[in-house]
């Protein structure tokens, strides 16, 4: 994939996301929502950062299985049950993102939800990628 991250100077400086991603490639990969489920289907992690790390690991595992890399991500949506807690942990979540996915940030949004499918889950990530 070729990806051009677009961050216009008349918008606020992005921190941990890109305002737009222009992606060219031949395959689209739509990634289902991933929470902090382990291989046995149990939510692991008691804290938001622990669950975020596992959910992102799961999302990237699905992407890699489809032949992609974190740099191929064009869009990710984060669903959090507590956006205030997400903001409180933003620095740590950013560090986790960089460790697992690097610095090629996709277009992103964080959305607060009442709850997720599994009641123990506090965060879920989905998205799509464009592969060469």
PDB file of C-alpha atoms in Angstrom:
ATOM      1  CA  UNK A   1       0.000   0.000   0.000  1.00  0.00           C
ATOM      2  CA  UNK A   2       1.019   3.538  -0.493  1.00  0.00           C
ATOM      3  CA  UNK A   3      -0.339   5.779   2.195  1.00  0.00           C
ATOM      4  CA  UNK A   4      -0.182   9.511   2.374  1.00  0.00           C
ATOM      5  CA  UNK A   5      -0.956  10.908   5.802  1.00  0.00           C
ATOM      6  CA  UNK A   6      -2.642  14.286   5.390  1.00  0.00           C
ATOM      7  CA  UNK A   7      -2.569  16.755   8.277  1.00  0.00           C
ATOM      8  CA  UNK A   8      -3.630  20.211   7.066  1.00  0.00           C
ATOM      9  CA  UNK A   9      -1.993  23.133   8.876  1.00  0.00           C
ATOM     10  CA  UNK A  10      -5.381  24.797   9.447  1.00  0.00           C
ATOM     11  CA  UNK A  11      -6.496  21.876  11.674  1.00  0.00           C
ATOM     12  CA  UNK A  12      -5.219  21.267  15.187  1.00  0.00           C
ATOM     13  CA  UNK A  13      -1.959  19.293  15.258  1.00  0.00           C
ATOM     14  CA  UNK A  14      -2.731  15.571  15.416  1.00  0.00           C
ATOM     15  CA  UNK A  15      -1.433  13.592  18.376  1.00  0.00           C
ATOM     16  CA  UNK A  16      -1.516   9.844  17.876  1.00  0.00           C
ATOM     17  CA  UNK A  17      -3.641   9.915  14.723  1.00  0.00           C
ATOM     18  CA  UNK A  18      -3.720  11.374  11.210  1.00  0.00           C
ATOM     19  CA  UNK A  19      -6.518  13.678  10.079  1.00  0.00           C
ATOM     20  CA  UNK A  20      -6.755  11.814   6.770  1.00  0.00           C
ATOM     21  CA  UNK A  21      -5.079   8.910   5.050  1.00  0.00           C
ATOM     22  CA  UNK A  22      -5.029   8.649   1.268  1.00  0.00           C
ATOM     23  CA  UNK A  23      -4.435   4.964   0.564  1.00  0.00           C
ATOM     24  CA  UNK A  24      -3.798   3.221  -2.726  1.00  0.00           C
ATOM     25  CA  UNK A  25      -3.598  -0.528  -3.028  1.00  0.00           C
ATOM     26  CA  UNK A  26      -5.352  -3.524  -4.424  1.00  0.00           C
ATOM     27  CA  UNK A  27      -6.879  -5.236  -1.366  1.00  0.00           C
ATOM     28  CA  UNK A  28      -9.118  -3.929   1.377  1.00  0.00           C
ATOM     29  CA  UNK A  29      -9.096  -5.725   4.714  1.00  0.00           C
ATOM     30  CA  UNK A  30     -11.989  -4.999   7.046  1.00  0.00           C
ATOM     31  CA  UNK A  31     -11.060  -5.809  10.625  1.00  0.00           C
ATOM     32  CA  UNK A  32     -13.754  -6.902  13.058  1.00  0.00           C
ATOM     33  CA  UNK A  33     -13.950  -5.342  16.473  1.00  0.00           C
ATOM     34  CA  UNK A  34     -11.345  -6.782  18.814  1.00  0.00           C
ATOM     35  CA  UNK A  35     -11.461  -6.673  22.581  1.00  0.00           C
ATOM     36  CA  UNK A  36      -9.042  -8.118  25.126  1.00  0.00           C
ATOM     37  CA  UNK A  37     -10.103 -11.720  24.512  1.00  0.00           C
ATOM     38  CA  UNK A  38      -7.530 -14.460  24.915  1.00  0.00           C
ATOM     39  CA  UNK A  39      -7.494 -17.661  22.832  1.00  0.00           C
ATOM     40  CA  UNK A  40     -10.067 -19.194  25.205  1.00  0.00           C
ATOM     41  CA  UNK A  41     -12.512 -16.321  24.699  1.00  0.00           C
ATOM     42  CA  UNK A  42     -11.930 -14.752  28.109  1.00  0.00           C
ATOM     43  CA  UNK A  43     -11.306 -11.040  28.631  1.00  0.00           C
ATOM     44  CA  UNK A  44      -7.829 -10.540  30.074  1.00  0.00           C
ATOM     45  CA  UNK A  45      -6.574  -7.467  31.867  1.00  0.00           C
ATOM     46  CA  UNK A  46      -8.183  -5.480  34.624  1.00  0.00           C
ATOM     47  CA  UNK A  47      -7.083  -2.010  33.538  1.00  0.00           C
ATOM     48  CA  UNK A  48      -7.824   0.009  30.429  1.00  0.00           C
ATOM     49  CA  UNK A  49      -4.152  -0.017  29.306  1.00  0.00           C
ATOM     50  CA  UNK A  50      -3.933  -3.809  29.752  1.00  0.00           C
ATOM     51  CA  UNK A  51      -7.117  -4.353  27.766  1.00  0.00           C
ATOM     52  CA  UNK A  52      -6.073  -1.824  25.119  1.00  0.00           C
ATOM     53  CA  UNK A  53      -2.759  -3.638  24.600  1.00  0.00           C
ATOM     54  CA  UNK A  54      -4.506  -6.993  24.172  1.00  0.00           C
ATOM     55  CA  UNK A  55      -7.221  -5.580  21.893  1.00  0.00           C
ATOM     56  CA  UNK A  56      -4.598  -3.918  19.685  1.00  0.00           C
ATOM     57  CA  UNK A  57      -2.523  -7.120  19.671  1.00  0.00           C
ATOM     58  CA  UNK A  58      -5.624  -9.022  18.537  1.00  0.00           C
ATOM     59  CA  UNK A  59      -6.421  -6.455  15.827  1.00  0.00           C
ATOM     60  CA  UNK A  60      -2.852  -6.627  14.511  1.00  0.00           C
ATOM     61  CA  UNK A  61      -2.901 -10.444  14.602  1.00  0.00           C
ATOM     62  CA  UNK A  62      -5.997 -10.445  12.387  1.00  0.00           C
ATOM     63  CA  UNK A  63      -4.338  -7.923  10.074  1.00  0.00           C
ATOM     64  CA  UNK A  64      -1.121  -9.949   9.837  1.00  0.00           C
ATOM     65  CA  UNK A  65      -3.129 -13.124   9.134  1.00  0.00           C
ATOM     66  CA  UNK A  66      -4.659 -11.280   6.176  1.00  0.00           C
ATOM     67  CA  UNK A  67      -1.175 -10.359   4.923  1.00  0.00           C
ATOM     68  CA  UNK A  68      -0.960  -6.810   6.259  1.00  0.00           C
ATOM     69  CA  UNK A  69       1.221  -4.784   8.586  1.00  0.00           C
ATOM     70  CA  UNK A  70       0.394  -1.942  10.986  1.00  0.00           C
ATOM     71  CA  UNK A  71       1.547   0.557   8.330  1.00  0.00           C
ATOM     72  CA  UNK A  72      -1.328  -0.686   6.117  1.00  0.00           C
ATOM     73  CA  UNK A  73      -3.984   0.516   8.578  1.00  0.00           C
ATOM     74  CA  UNK A  74      -6.021   3.301   7.020  1.00  0.00           C
ATOM     75  CA  UNK A  75      -8.701   3.674   9.701  1.00  0.00           C
ATOM     76  CA  UNK A  76      -9.175   2.537  13.314  1.00  0.00           C
ATOM     77  CA  UNK A  77     -12.100   3.262  15.596  1.00  0.00           C
ATOM     78  CA  UNK A  78     -11.680   2.866  19.345  1.00  0.00           C
ATOM     79  CA  UNK A  79     -14.829   2.199  21.354  1.00  0.00           C
ATOM     80  CA  UNK A  80     -14.342   2.928  25.053  1.00  0.00           C
ATOM     81  CA  UNK A  81     -16.794   2.561  27.898  1.00  0.00           C
ATOM     82  CA  UNK A  82     -15.201   5.561  29.641  1.00  0.00           C
ATOM     83  CA  UNK A  83     -13.654   8.290  27.482  1.00  0.00           C
ATOM     84  CA  UNK A  84     -12.539  10.217  30.575  1.00  0.00           C
ATOM     85  CA  UNK A  85     -10.451   7.197  31.623  1.00  0.00           C
ATOM     86  CA  UNK A  86      -9.167   6.899  28.053  1.00  0.00           C
ATOM     87  CA  UNK A  87      -8.019  10.517  28.174  1.00  0.00           C
ATOM     88  CA  UNK A  88      -6.431   9.965  31.596  1.00  0.00           C
ATOM     89  CA  UNK A  89      -4.409   7.050  30.181  1.00  0.00           C
ATOM     90  CA  UNK A  90      -3.788   8.664  26.764  1.00  0.00           C
ATOM     91  CA  UNK A  91      -0.011   8.947  27.204  1.00  0.00           C
ATOM     92  CA  UNK A  92       0.306   5.280  28.198  1.00  0.00           C
ATOM     93  CA  UNK A  93      -2.067   4.170  25.434  1.00  0.00           C
ATOM     94  CA  UNK A  94       0.019   6.132  22.929  1.00  0.00           C
ATOM     95  CA  UNK A  95       3.158   4.357  24.158  1.00  0.00           C
ATOM     96  CA  UNK A  96       1.436   0.987  23.769  1.00  0.00           C
ATOM     97  CA  UNK A  97       0.322   1.927  20.239  1.00  0.00           C
ATOM     98  CA  UNK A  98       3.857   2.951  19.241  1.00  0.00           C
ATOM     99  CA  UNK A  99       5.353  -0.250  20.692  1.00  0.00           C
ATOM    100  CA  UNK A 100       2.887  -2.499  18.883  1.00  0.00           C
ATOM    101  CA  UNK A 101       1.990  -0.577  15.718  1.00  0.00           C
ATOM    102  CA  UNK A 102       4.691   2.051  15.189  1.00  0.00           C
ATOM    103  CA  UNK A 103       4.253   5.679  14.250  1.00  0.00           C
ATOM    104  CA  UNK A 104       2.365   5.356  10.959  1.00  0.00           C
ATOM    105  CA  UNK A 105      -0.903   6.512  12.460  1.00  0.00           C
ATOM    106  CA  UNK A 106      -4.181   5.799  10.672  1.00  0.00           C
ATOM    107  CA  UNK A 107      -7.179   8.074  10.688  1.00  0.00           C
ATOM    108  CA  UNK A 108      -8.747   7.409  14.082  1.00  0.00           C
ATOM    109  CA  UNK A 109     -11.731   8.158  16.273  1.00  0.00           C
ATOM    110  CA  UNK A 110     -12.499   7.380  19.908  1.00  0.00           C
ATOM    111  CA  UNK A 111     -16.175   6.842  20.678  1.00  0.00           C
ATOM    112  CA  UNK A 112     -17.720   6.346  24.110  1.00  0.00           C
ATOM    113  CA  UNK A 113     -20.217   3.504  24.314  1.00  0.00           C
ATOM    114  CA  UNK A 114     -22.510   2.360  27.105  1.00  0.00           C
ATOM    115  CA  UNK A 115     -21.082  -1.170  27.029  1.00  0.00           C
ATOM    116  CA  UNK A 116     -19.444  -3.702  24.782  1.00  0.00           C
ATOM    117  CA  UNK A 117     -20.527  -7.229  23.837  1.00  0.00           C
ATOM    118  CA  UNK A 118     -18.562  -8.769  26.708  1.00  0.00           C
ATOM    119  CA  UNK A 119     -19.485  -6.929  29.894  1.00  0.00           C
ATOM    120  CA  UNK A 120     -15.896  -7.124  31.235  1.00  0.00           C
ATOM    121  CA  UNK A 121     -14.478  -5.414  28.140  1.00  0.00           C
ATOM    122  CA  UNK A 122     -13.756  -1.700  28.491  1.00  0.00           C
ATOM    123  CA  UNK A 123     -12.275  -1.077  25.028  1.00  0.00           C
ATOM    124  CA  UNK A 124     -12.716  -2.412  21.494  1.00  0.00           C
ATOM    125  CA  UNK A 125     -10.873  -1.567  18.273  1.00  0.00           C
ATOM    126  CA  UNK A 126     -11.927  -2.110  14.680  1.00  0.00           C
ATOM    127  CA  UNK A 127     -10.766  -0.721  11.393  1.00  0.00           C
ATOM    128  CA  UNK A 128      -9.681  -1.353   7.865  1.00  0.00           C
ATOM    129  CA  UNK A 129      -6.429  -1.601   5.996  1.00  0.00           C
ATOM    130  CA  UNK A 130      -5.379  -1.232   2.370  1.00  0.00           C
ATOM    131  CA  UNK A 131      -2.817  -3.786   1.179  1.00  0.00           C
ATOM    132  CA  UNK A 132      -0.659  -3.590  -1.947  1.00  0.00           C
TER     133      UNK A 132
END
